Amino acid sequence: MTHDEPSIALLWDTFTGYQRTAALKAAIELDVFTRLAAGAATIEALAVQCQAAPRGLRALLNHLVMDGFLTKDGERYGLGATAATFLDRGSPAFVGAAITFIANPAVTEGFSRLTEAVRRGGTAIPDNGAATPEHPMWVEFARAMAPIAAMTAQLLANLLDVEQVRVVGKVLDVAAGHGMFGITLARLNPNVQVTALDWRNVLAVAEENARAAGVATRFRTLPGSAFEVPFGDGYDLVLLPNILHHFDPAACERLLAKARAALAPGGRVVIVEFVADDDRSGPPDAVRFALVMLAGTPAGDVYTFAEYQRMLRNAGFERVTLHELPPSPARVVFAEH
Amino acid sequence: MTHDEPSIALLWDTFTGYQRTAALKAAIELDVFTRLAAGAATIEALAVQCQAAPRGLRALLNHLVMDGFLTKDGERYGLGATAATFLDRGSPAFVGAAITFIANPAVTEGFSRLTEAVRRGGTAIPDNGAATPEHPMWVEFARAMAPIAAMTAQLLANLLDVEQVRVVGKVLDVAAGHGMFGITLARLNPNVQVTALDWRNVLAVAEENARAAGVATRFRTLPGSAFEVPFGDGYDLVLLPNILHHFDPAACERLLAKARAALAPGGRVVIVEFVADDDRSGPPDAVRFALVMLAGTPAGDVYTFAEYQRMLRNAGFERVTLHELPPSPARVVFAEH
């Protein structure tokens, strides 16, 4: 929102935004939230449990109180609702590991060169950033983002009504990463056979996750570039979760045409993405992510639904539909063969 | 504040806080706000004026709308109130240059090693960070922070009622930086003679500012470390603006005792600092700055008024008083010889 009055507080909050990220990252790395949940409530107790200096913890904990993650009552600190739900490793909704990807040096480097990226209209990181084969950032991504992806995958499975749909059989998960989208479908429907495509180093993480979910026998891998490796054919679903935003529309269309050729008659592609409103001024996650793509990729972007419709039609698809996935900020585009 | 309900928005906003800082820094470096104030309202016009790619500007400008700095009406962007007041170089209250210090690599490096700083209770930057003689960061500080310091200095001059007080004569400005505290007093009262102490490279900036303010003939410099260079004596005021927070209480007491010895009878020291509330949970700027000191200094801190009282009494001072400096978040401590 725009403030009607000049706000030095807004300015300062933005100047120092990186400090709030760093404070939260440090607290997650020291496992402060998990220790607090387990009962260590004072600086002295946390110093022992987290192996940290009382002086360092004092500055950190007071910052986290100000930032809305902790409570303070006299000398005792406690978890606020957000920290209790999302930042305690004992919580089923723990997503704290995501910080190791979001504030990964490979991501932050793009933002440290943002002025230059705005000038040139694409990442200023040499060698095109993480768009190189087997870039280790994607292993970090696969590990860090699996918990959040698992929640989104469950919402997608509900949208697909996957437990009821008996015809779902062969699923191709392109740029599978952690593999959670395909794995979740396989876990919910015993007819599902997943083929996961990604770099070889990343697929090792997906295979771990498939074993942990008990679907390893219905999970095969296809290592390499989505643009180069043959997909095979006869798929009922081709999943494209969070991949198209890395590329320009021409490259997206090539990938979509290749996906279409791999579908069985009646099959469909499933695109999971932040999708921008037509004027690109919302929703907030899409606006934010467009800058992430500018900072980190040569030609990636957040696309509008109209842009996806155009790309999909150019790739030969019909019946293109947009779906919300509440409470996730992700949106889903279906397109039929 | 702490939210009563788990807020994924709070979590995400904090995860990506560094991206908001980077977006604002890029916009200031590209001078987007000044160009908008001058009438360039579309991406196409700004692309020419800022020498940037339309694609890069689009992602940046939409982010700045979301962050509360810009307005958007169709294809036209405009300045919100905060940007118009503080981020347009044509505005008398322009403080945008501060970002070049606050998000300076020498400062951000400490935050990139924050987990280690919390573990050890002091900066994890090798060689104690910026606490080395003639560290170039302080030249950057002097240039970037002068506009904000000039406002605070005017508020301090009002508090001292400096235009009315004819006895104010010799003023020592310790760790003068930009020199704005002493320069402002000299500008408002022709009896004031300023001696500014700082590293030699930093004093070059202060001398520029003294010339620009027309007080160069009443402005002399004393290059070196505040702990080592003799202060001289007979000062009516010894200013200690934003210096004590870099050191532990024992070092602060040494500096205060040295300041006391330099005062004329009836003189006083003037400490300008963020001063923490007794339980260190506020005010917000003090909480924030305590983490800056942890990240960047071996033993610096934000002190409470009770701690300043103790240090000042140990250094021989009497009549210690605390003063607010609204609307600045800085506070002032006076202590008499």
Tab-separated table of N, CA, C and O in Angstrom, chain A residues 1-2 4 6-7 11-22 24 26 29-30 50-51 53 55 58 62-63 66 68-70 72 81-82 85 95 99 102 107 111 114-115 118-119 121 148 279-280 284 287-288 291-292 299-301, chain B residues 1-2 4 6-7 11-22 24 26 29-30 50-51 53 55 58 62-63 66 68-70 72 81-82 85 95 99 102 107 111 114-115 118-119 121 148 279-280 284 287-288 291-292 299-301:
chain	number	residue	atom	x	y	z
A	1	MET	N	0.846	-1.195	0.000
A	1	MET	CA	0.000	0.000	0.000
A	1	MET	C	0.877	1.238	0.000
A	1	MET	O	2.024	1.199	0.422
A	2	THR	N	0.341	2.346	-0.426
A	2	THR	CA	1.060	3.614	-0.363
A	2	THR	C	0.527	4.419	0.815
A	2	THR	O	-0.676	4.524	1.008
A	4	ASP	N	-0.273	7.821	2.791
A	4	ASP	CA	-0.622	9.168	2.388
A	4	ASP	C	0.332	10.186	2.983
A	4	ASP	O	0.534	11.252	2.421
A	6	PRO	N	4.245	11.092	4.504
A	6	PRO	CA	5.627	10.586	4.442
A	6	PRO	C	5.933	9.772	5.689
A	6	PRO	O	5.612	10.198	6.804
A	7	SER	N	6.509	8.607	5.505
A	7	SER	CA	6.756	7.713	6.637
A	7	SER	C	8.235	7.362	6.700
A	7	SER	O	8.731	6.559	5.919
A	11	LEU	N	10.478	3.927	5.346
A	11	LEU	CA	11.778	4.031	4.687
A	11	LEU	C	12.820	3.213	5.446
A	11	LEU	O	13.564	2.415	4.853
A	12	TRP	N	12.851	3.384	6.756
A	12	TRP	CA	13.861	2.711	7.557
A	12	TRP	C	13.637	1.203	7.571
A	12	TRP	O	14.572	0.418	7.510
A	13	ASP	N	12.377	0.822	7.639
A	13	ASP	CA	12.035	-0.598	7.626
A	13	ASP	C	12.523	-1.255	6.334
A	13	ASP	O	12.982	-2.401	6.335
A	14	THR	N	12.460	-0.515	5.240
A	14	THR	CA	12.910	-1.060	3.957
A	14	THR	C	14.435	-1.025	3.851
A	14	THR	O	15.052	-1.997	3.390
A	15	PHE	N	15.043	0.079	4.278
A	15	PHE	CA	16.514	0.152	4.313
A	15	PHE	C	17.097	-1.055	5.058
A	15	PHE	O	18.136	-1.586	4.684
A	16	THR	N	16.443	-1.452	6.141
A	16	THR	CA	17.001	-2.492	7.015
A	16	THR	C	16.306	-3.841	6.828
A	16	THR	O	16.501	-4.741	7.644
A	17	GLY	N	15.541	-3.990	5.761
A	17	GLY	CA	14.824	-5.248	5.542
A	17	GLY	C	15.742	-6.457	5.542
A	17	GLY	O	15.398	-7.521	6.049
A	18	TYR	N	16.941	-6.279	4.988
A	18	TYR	CA	17.875	-7.401	4.923
A	18	TYR	C	18.309	-7.846	6.316
A	18	TYR	O	18.678	-9.007	6.523
A	19	GLN	N	18.236	-6.954	7.280
A	19	GLN	CA	18.619	-7.318	8.644
A	19	GLN	C	17.569	-8.231	9.275
A	19	GLN	O	17.905	-9.135	10.047
A	20	ARG	N	16.293	-8.004	8.938
A	20	ARG	CA	15.236	-8.888	9.450
A	20	ARG	C	15.392	-10.293	8.864
A	20	ARG	O	15.207	-11.294	9.550
A	21	THR	N	15.711	-10.375	7.575
A	21	THR	CA	15.955	-11.681	6.965
A	21	THR	C	17.113	-12.383	7.672
A	21	THR	O	17.022	-13.572	8.013
A	22	ALA	N	18.193	-11.638	7.912
A	22	ALA	CA	19.385	-12.228	8.536
A	22	ALA	C	19.086	-12.696	9.963
A	22	ALA	O	19.571	-13.754	10.397
A	24	LEU	N	16.181	-13.718	11.174
A	24	LEU	CA	15.370	-14.934	11.131
A	24	LEU	C	16.209	-16.128	10.687
A	24	LEU	O	16.097	-17.234	11.239
A	26	ALA	N	19.440	-16.570	11.094
A	26	ALA	CA	20.324	-16.968	12.197
A	26	ALA	C	19.543	-17.767	13.247
A	26	ALA	O	20.023	-18.785	13.754
A	29	GLU	N	18.937	-21.208	11.915
A	29	GLU	CA	20.172	-21.999	11.890
A	29	GLU	C	20.600	-22.417	13.295
A	29	GLU	O	21.167	-23.496	13.483
A	30	LEU	N	20.342	-21.572	14.286
A	30	LEU	CA	20.679	-21.910	15.675
A	30	LEU	C	19.575	-22.740	16.332
A	30	LEU	O	19.718	-23.161	17.476
A	50	CYS	N	21.663	-23.816	22.446
A	50	CYS	CA	22.004	-23.398	21.075
A	50	CYS	C	23.507	-23.199	20.907
A	50	CYS	O	23.951	-22.843	19.813
A	51	GLN	N	24.269	-23.396	21.961
A	51	GLN	CA	25.719	-23.158	21.927
A	51	GLN	C	26.035	-21.774	21.383
A	51	GLN	O	26.771	-21.613	20.402
A	53	ALA	N	26.461	-17.332	22.497
A	53	ALA	CA	26.816	-16.387	23.565
A	53	ALA	C	25.558	-15.669	24.067
A	53	ALA	O	24.734	-15.234	23.257
A	55	ARG	N	25.222	-12.719	25.133
A	55	ARG	CA	25.230	-11.387	24.536
A	55	ARG	C	24.695	-11.390	23.103
A	55	ARG	O	23.947	-10.497	22.705
A	58	ARG	N	20.866	-12.228	23.256
A	58	ARG	CA	20.048	-11.108	23.737
A	58	ARG	C	19.676	-10.179	22.579
A	58	ARG	O	18.503	-9.829	22.396
A	62	ASN	N	15.660	-10.099	21.164
A	62	ASN	CA	14.883	-8.855	21.234
A	62	ASN	C	14.464	-8.394	19.833
A	62	ASN	O	13.371	-7.850	19.653
A	63	HIS	N	15.321	-8.634	18.857
A	63	HIS	CA	14.967	-8.311	17.470
A	63	HIS	C	13.782	-9.168	17.019
A	63	HIS	O	12.837	-8.673	16.384
A	66	MET	N	10.554	-7.884	18.353
A	66	MET	CA	10.120	-6.725	17.572
A	66	MET	C	9.540	-7.154	16.223
A	66	MET	O	8.557	-6.581	15.743
A	68	GLY	N	7.922	-9.796	15.519
A	68	GLY	CA	6.640	-10.501	15.612
A	68	GLY	C	6.737	-12.012	15.735
A	68	GLY	O	5.723	-12.698	15.641
A	69	PHE	N	7.946	-12.536	15.957
A	69	PHE	CA	8.086	-13.994	16.022
A	69	PHE	C	8.134	-14.529	17.449
A	69	PHE	O	7.807	-15.687	17.681
A	70	LEU	N	8.584	-13.703	18.386
A	70	LEU	CA	8.693	-14.147	19.772
A	70	LEU	C	7.875	-13.233	20.678
A	70	LEU	O	7.576	-12.093	20.333
A	72	LYS	N	7.826	-11.788	24.855
A	72	LYS	CA	8.752	-11.587	25.968
A	72	LYS	C	7.947	-11.175	27.184
A	72	LYS	O	7.091	-10.302	27.099
A	81	ALA	N	2.597	-17.100	17.496
A	81	ALA	CA	1.835	-18.106	16.748
A	81	ALA	C	2.523	-18.493	15.434
A	81	ALA	O	2.559	-19.680	15.070
A	82	THR	N	3.088	-17.533	14.742
A	82	THR	CA	3.742	-17.831	13.461
A	82	THR	C	4.957	-18.733	13.669
A	82	THR	O	5.160	-19.716	12.940
A	85	THR	N	3.973	-22.359	14.686
A	85	THR	CA	3.417	-23.176	13.598
A	85	THR	C	4.469	-23.516	12.540
A	85	THR	O	4.578	-24.664	12.108
A	95	VAL	N	8.406	-25.003	8.086
A	95	VAL	CA	8.923	-24.640	6.759
A	95	VAL	C	10.195	-23.801	6.871
A	95	VAL	O	10.631	-23.178	5.896
A	99	ILE	N	14.371	-21.017	4.316
A	99	ILE	CA	15.273	-19.859	4.370
A	99	ILE	C	16.642	-20.208	3.791
A	99	ILE	O	17.311	-19.346	3.224
A	102	ILE	N	15.946	-19.501	0.131
A	102	ILE	CA	15.551	-18.134	-0.229
A	102	ILE	C	16.668	-17.139	0.052
A	102	ILE	O	16.832	-16.165	-0.671
A	107	VAL	N	21.117	-17.081	-4.589
A	107	VAL	CA	19.949	-16.234	-4.845
A	107	VAL	C	20.254	-14.785	-4.478
A	107	VAL	O	19.968	-13.858	-5.244
A	111	PHE	N	20.470	-10.359	-6.206
A	111	PHE	CA	19.956	-9.116	-5.628
A	111	PHE	C	21.078	-8.142	-5.291
A	111	PHE	O	20.861	-6.934	-5.265
A	114	LEU	N	21.397	-6.053	-8.357
A	114	LEU	CA	20.075	-5.770	-8.921
A	114	LEU	C	20.070	-4.529	-9.816
A	114	LEU	O	19.388	-4.513	-10.846
A	115	THR	N	20.810	-3.496	-9.424
A	115	THR	CA	20.830	-2.281	-10.249
A	115	THR	C	21.268	-2.622	-11.674
A	115	THR	O	20.653	-2.179	-12.653
A	118	VAL	N	18.538	-4.476	-13.545
A	118	VAL	CA	17.488	-3.590	-14.062
A	118	VAL	C	17.991	-2.893	-15.329
A	118	VAL	O	17.269	-2.773	-16.319
A	119	ARG	N	19.248	-2.464	-15.309
A	119	ARG	CA	19.807	-1.806	-16.498
A	119	ARG	C	19.750	-2.715	-17.724
A	119	ARG	O	19.355	-2.314	-18.802
A	121	GLY	N	18.053	-5.685	-17.999
A	121	GLY	CA	16.813	-6.420	-18.195
A	121	GLY	C	16.950	-7.912	-17.989
A	121	GLY	O	16.145	-8.707	-18.495
A	148	ILE	N	7.262	-27.026	1.921
A	148	ILE	CA	6.251	-26.123	1.360
A	148	ILE	C	5.623	-26.765	0.131
A	148	ILE	O	4.406	-26.734	-0.062
A	279	ASP	N	-2.408	-6.570	-15.147
A	279	ASP	CA	-1.565	-5.359	-15.136
A	279	ASP	C	-0.287	-5.553	-14.316
A	279	ASP	O	0.453	-4.592	-14.094
A	280	ARG	N	-0.043	-6.763	-13.840
A	280	ARG	CA	1.184	-7.122	-13.121
A	280	ARG	C	1.372	-6.383	-11.805
A	280	ARG	O	2.469	-6.379	-11.255
A	284	PRO	N	0.696	-10.024	-4.543
A	284	PRO	CA	2.021	-9.683	-4.012
A	284	PRO	C	3.091	-10.732	-4.282
A	284	PRO	O	4.213	-10.383	-4.645
A	287	VAL	N	4.321	-10.328	-7.819
A	287	VAL	CA	5.124	-9.107	-7.988
A	287	VAL	C	6.534	-9.342	-7.431
A	287	VAL	O	7.537	-8.974	-8.050
A	288	ARG	N	6.566	-9.951	-6.252
A	288	ARG	CA	7.850	-10.243	-5.612
A	288	ARG	C	8.675	-11.189	-6.477
A	288	ARG	O	9.866	-10.986	-6.698
A	291	LEU	N	10.627	-9.986	-9.550
A	291	LEU	CA	11.936	-9.380	-9.280
A	291	LEU	C	12.987	-10.464	-9.009
A	291	LEU	O	14.153	-10.308	-9.387
A	292	VAL	N	12.569	-11.549	-8.375
A	292	VAL	CA	13.493	-12.676	-8.164
A	292	VAL	C	13.971	-13.205	-9.516
A	292	VAL	O	15.150	-13.504	-9.706
A	299	ALA	N	16.243	-14.468	-18.686
A	299	ALA	CA	15.029	-14.047	-19.390
A	299	ALA	C	13.760	-14.569	-18.731
A	299	ALA	O	12.693	-14.541	-19.330
A	300	GLY	N	13.865	-15.034	-17.493
A	300	GLY	CA	12.690	-15.564	-16.811
A	300	GLY	C	11.739	-14.461	-16.383
A	300	GLY	O	12.109	-13.295	-16.334
A	301	ASP	N	10.488	-14.854	-16.074
A	301	ASP	CA	9.493	-13.857	-15.688
A	301	ASP	C	8.306	-14.562	-15.029
A	301	ASP	O	8.160	-15.776	-15.119
B	1	MET	N	5.175	-6.242	16.736
B	1	MET	CA	4.046	-6.882	17.415
B	1	MET	C	4.024	-8.374	17.115
B	1	MET	O	4.550	-8.816	16.107
B	2	THR	N	3.395	-9.139	17.956
B	2	THR	CA	3.223	-10.563	17.700
B	2	THR	C	1.799	-10.799	17.210
B	2	THR	O	0.840	-10.277	17.780
B	4	ASP	N	-1.524	-12.983	16.676
B	4	ASP	CA	-2.167	-14.049	17.433
B	4	ASP	C	-2.385	-15.286	16.581
B	4	ASP	O	-2.439	-16.392	17.079
B	6	PRO	N	-1.162	-17.703	13.247
B	6	PRO	CA	0.020	-17.950	12.408
B	6	PRO	C	-0.111	-17.189	11.094
B	6	PRO	O	-1.169	-17.216	10.467
B	7	SER	N	0.929	-16.504	10.711
B	7	SER	CA	0.869	-15.672	9.513
B	7	SER	C	1.970	-16.074	8.543
B	7	SER	O	3.137	-15.761	8.737
B	11	LEU	N	5.903	-14.443	7.721
B	11	LEU	CA	7.080	-15.281	7.494
B	11	LEU	C	7.713	-14.964	6.143
B	11	LEU	O	8.921	-14.745	6.037
B	12	TRP	N	6.897	-14.895	5.120
B	12	TRP	CA	7.418	-14.669	3.768
B	12	TRP	C	7.989	-13.269	3.631
B	12	TRP	O	9.017	-13.051	2.991
B	13	ASP	N	7.314	-12.322	4.261
B	13	ASP	CA	7.787	-10.945	4.225
B	13	ASP	C	9.177	-10.844	4.856
B	13	ASP	O	10.029	-10.072	4.389
B	14	THR	N	9.412	-11.635	5.884
B	14	THR	CA	10.720	-11.596	6.550
B	14	THR	C	11.757	-12.384	5.755
B	14	THR	O	12.896	-11.935	5.593
B	15	PHE	N	11.370	-13.549	5.244
B	15	PHE	CA	12.272	-14.317	4.371
B	15	PHE	C	12.806	-13.444	3.235
B	15	PHE	O	13.954	-13.565	2.827
B	16	THR	N	11.947	-12.608	2.684
B	16	THR	CA	12.302	-11.839	1.486
B	16	THR	C	12.616	-10.371	1.806
B	16	THR	O	12.697	-9.549	0.889
B	17	GLY	N	12.809	-10.060	3.080
B	17	GLY	CA	13.086	-8.667	3.465
B	17	GLY	C	14.272	-8.082	2.725
B	17	GLY	O	14.269	-6.906	2.334
B	18	TYR	N	15.292	-8.913	2.495
B	18	TYR	CA	16.482	-8.418	1.809
B	18	TYR	C	16.165	-8.002	0.368
B	18	TYR	O	16.859	-7.163	-0.218
B	19	GLN	N	15.132	-8.566	-0.197
B	19	GLN	CA	14.766	-8.214	-1.570
B	19	GLN	C	14.160	-6.813	-1.614
B	19	GLN	O	14.362	-6.072	-2.580
B	20	ARG	N	13.412	-6.448	-0.567
B	20	ARG	CA	12.858	-5.092	-0.507
B	20	ARG	C	13.977	-4.063	-0.376
B	20	ARG	O	13.941	-3.006	-1.005
B	21	THR	N	14.983	-4.377	0.457
B	21	THR	CA	16.129	-3.473	0.570
B	21	THR	C	16.815	-3.313	-0.784
B	21	THR	O	17.137	-2.194	-1.207
B	22	ALA	N	17.024	-4.422	-1.466
B	22	ALA	CA	17.719	-4.386	-2.756
B	22	ALA	C	16.919	-3.604	-3.797
B	22	ALA	O	17.494	-2.854	-4.604
B	24	LEU	N	14.818	-1.101	-3.257
B	24	LEU	CA	14.908	0.323	-2.960
B	24	LEU	C	16.292	0.868	-3.301
B	24	LEU	O	16.429	1.956	-3.863
B	26	ALA	N	18.377	-0.267	-5.577
B	26	ALA	CA	18.504	-0.168	-7.037
B	26	ALA	C	17.774	1.072	-7.548
B	26	ALA	O	18.276	1.797	-8.412
B	29	GLU	N	19.820	4.103	-6.733
B	29	GLU	CA	21.020	4.167	-7.575
B	29	GLU	C	20.687	4.560	-9.016
B	29	GLU	O	21.465	5.244	-9.675
B	30	LEU	N	19.535	4.119	-9.492
B	30	LEU	CA	19.106	4.482	-10.845
B	30	LEU	C	18.410	5.844	-10.870
B	30	LEU	O	18.041	6.341	-11.929
B	50	CYS	N	16.729	6.781	-17.133
B	50	CYS	CA	17.540	6.024	-16.161
B	50	CYS	C	18.529	5.097	-16.861
B	50	CYS	O	19.287	4.395	-16.189
B	51	GLN	N	18.508	5.071	-18.179
B	51	GLN	CA	19.357	4.160	-18.955
B	51	GLN	C	19.213	2.725	-18.465
B	51	GLN	O	20.181	2.068	-18.075
B	53	ALA	N	16.667	-1.102	-18.847
B	53	ALA	CA	15.817	-1.888	-19.736
B	53	ALA	C	14.356	-1.806	-19.279
B	53	ALA	O	14.080	-1.924	-18.084
B	55	ARG	N	12.087	-3.989	-19.417
B	55	ARG	CA	11.784	-5.230	-18.734
B	55	ARG	C	12.272	-5.207	-17.280
B	55	ARG	O	11.592	-5.688	-16.373
B	58	ARG	N	10.096	-2.599	-15.315
B	58	ARG	CA	8.747	-3.082	-15.027
B	58	ARG	C	8.722	-3.885	-13.738
B	58	ARG	O	7.891	-3.658	-12.859
B	62	ASN	N	6.886	-2.239	-10.271
B	62	ASN	CA	5.739	-2.918	-9.655
B	62	ASN	C	6.056	-3.339	-8.219
B	62	ASN	O	5.182	-3.318	-7.345
B	63	HIS	N	7.306	-3.726	-7.977
B	63	HIS	CA	7.723	-4.067	-6.623
B	63	HIS	C	7.629	-2.839	-5.721
B	63	HIS	O	7.141	-2.915	-4.582
B	66	MET	N	4.123	-2.140	-4.690
B	66	MET	CA	3.743	-3.058	-3.613
B	66	MET	C	4.351	-2.635	-2.281
B	66	MET	O	3.720	-2.737	-1.231
B	68	GLY	N	5.002	0.293	-1.232
B	68	GLY	CA	4.459	1.526	-0.673
B	68	GLY	C	5.181	2.795	-1.087
B	68	GLY	O	4.901	3.862	-0.537
B	69	PHE	N	6.098	2.704	-2.059
B	69	PHE	CA	6.856	3.898	-2.447
B	69	PHE	C	6.306	4.577	-3.700
B	69	PHE	O	6.523	5.761	-3.907
B	70	LEU	N	5.652	3.802	-4.562
B	70	LEU	CA	5.125	4.371	-5.799
B	70	LEU	C	3.624	4.145	-5.889
B	70	LEU	O	3.076	3.254	-5.246
B	72	LYS	N	0.462	3.647	-8.920
B	72	LYS	CA	0.318	3.209	-10.309
B	72	LYS	C	-1.112	3.451	-10.744
B	72	LYS	O	-2.049	3.102	-10.017
B	81	ALA	N	3.941	9.465	-0.948
B	81	ALA	CA	4.368	10.576	-0.084
B	81	ALA	C	5.769	10.355	0.485
B	81	ALA	O	6.574	11.285	0.555
B	82	THR	N	6.080	9.123	0.876
B	82	THR	CA	7.395	8.845	1.466
B	82	THR	C	8.500	9.064	0.434
B	82	THR	O	9.530	9.687	0.723
B	85	THR	N	9.026	12.826	-0.417
B	85	THR	CA	9.703	13.603	0.634
B	85	THR	C	11.163	13.203	0.793
B	85	THR	O	12.043	14.066	0.879
B	95	VAL	N	17.046	11.797	1.790
B	95	VAL	CA	17.975	11.014	2.615
B	95	VAL	C	18.330	9.702	1.935
B	95	VAL	O	18.882	8.789	2.548
B	99	ILE	N	21.182	4.860	2.011
B	99	ILE	CA	21.175	3.443	1.643
B	99	ILE	C	22.579	2.979	1.256
B	99	ILE	O	22.937	1.824	1.460
B	102	ILE	N	23.916	2.072	4.686
B	102	ILE	CA	23.201	1.035	5.435
B	102	ILE	C	23.286	-0.311	4.732
B	102	ILE	O	23.330	-1.357	5.377
B	107	VAL	N	28.852	-3.332	5.834
B	107	VAL	CA	27.828	-3.531	6.868
B	107	VAL	C	27.107	-4.859	6.647
B	107	VAL	O	26.910	-5.642	7.580
B	111	PHE	N	26.084	-9.063	8.652
B	111	PHE	CA	24.805	-9.781	8.700
B	111	PHE	C	24.869	-11.097	7.943
B	111	PHE	O	24.124	-12.019	8.243
B	114	LEU	N	25.847	-13.565	10.557
B	114	LEU	CA	25.172	-13.263	11.824
B	114	LEU	C	25.086	-14.469	12.753
B	114	LEU	O	25.227	-14.329	13.972
B	115	THR	N	24.841	-15.659	12.186
B	115	THR	CA	24.741	-16.844	13.036
B	115	THR	C	26.022	-17.020	13.856
B	115	THR	O	25.974	-17.264	15.065
B	118	VAL	N	26.243	-14.419	16.617
B	118	VAL	CA	25.428	-14.763	17.790
B	118	VAL	C	26.149	-15.829	18.616
B	118	VAL	O	26.190	-15.758	19.847
B	119	ARG	N	26.749	-16.801	17.942
B	119	ARG	CA	27.477	-17.844	18.673
B	119	ARG	C	28.597	-17.261	19.530
B	119	ARG	O	28.762	-17.593	20.683
B	121	GLY	N	29.109	-13.930	20.229
B	121	GLY	CA	28.781	-12.722	20.985
B	121	GLY	C	29.472	-11.476	20.480
B	121	GLY	O	29.631	-10.497	21.214
B	148	ILE	N	20.886	13.038	7.012
B	148	ILE	CA	20.122	12.657	8.202
B	148	ILE	C	20.740	13.312	9.435
B	148	ILE	O	20.038	13.840	10.301
B	279	ASP	N	14.560	-2.716	29.697
B	279	ASP	CA	14.514	-4.162	29.407
B	279	ASP	C	14.966	-4.464	27.974
B	279	ASP	O	14.860	-5.603	27.524
B	280	ARG	N	15.439	-3.472	27.252
B	280	ARG	CA	16.006	-3.630	25.904
B	280	ARG	C	14.999	-4.132	24.868
B	280	ARG	O	15.392	-4.584	23.799
B	284	PRO	N	12.087	0.563	18.877
B	284	PRO	CA	12.473	-0.283	17.738
B	284	PRO	C	13.852	0.049	17.149
B	284	PRO	O	14.617	-0.860	16.844
B	287	VAL	N	16.504	-1.492	19.321
B	287	VAL	CA	16.530	-2.958	19.195
B	287	VAL	C	17.225	-3.355	17.894
B	287	VAL	O	18.065	-4.258	17.854
B	288	ARG	N	16.871	-2.635	16.836
B	288	ARG	CA	17.467	-2.914	15.535
B	288	ARG	C	18.970	-2.647	15.574
B	288	ARG	O	19.779	-3.433	15.102
B	291	LEU	N	21.442	-5.155	17.084
B	291	LEU	CA	21.849	-6.263	16.216
B	291	LEU	C	22.900	-5.798	15.200
B	291	LEU	O	23.809	-6.564	14.847
B	292	VAL	N	22.792	-4.559	14.753
B	292	VAL	CA	23.825	-4.008	13.862
B	292	VAL	C	25.181	-4.017	14.568
B	292	VAL	O	26.207	-4.375	13.981
B	299	ALA	N	32.611	-5.636	20.341
B	299	ALA	CA	32.022	-5.518	21.681
B	299	ALA	C	31.075	-4.338	21.799
B	299	ALA	O	30.704	-3.948	22.906
B	300	GLY	N	30.637	-3.777	20.680
B	300	GLY	CA	29.736	-2.632	20.733
B	300	GLY	C	28.331	-3.038	21.131
B	300	GLY	O	27.973	-4.222	21.088
B	301	ASP	N	27.514	-2.045	21.525
B	301	ASP	CA	26.162	-2.357	21.980
B	301	ASP	C	25.348	-1.069	22.022
B	301	ASP	O	25.898	0.028	21.954
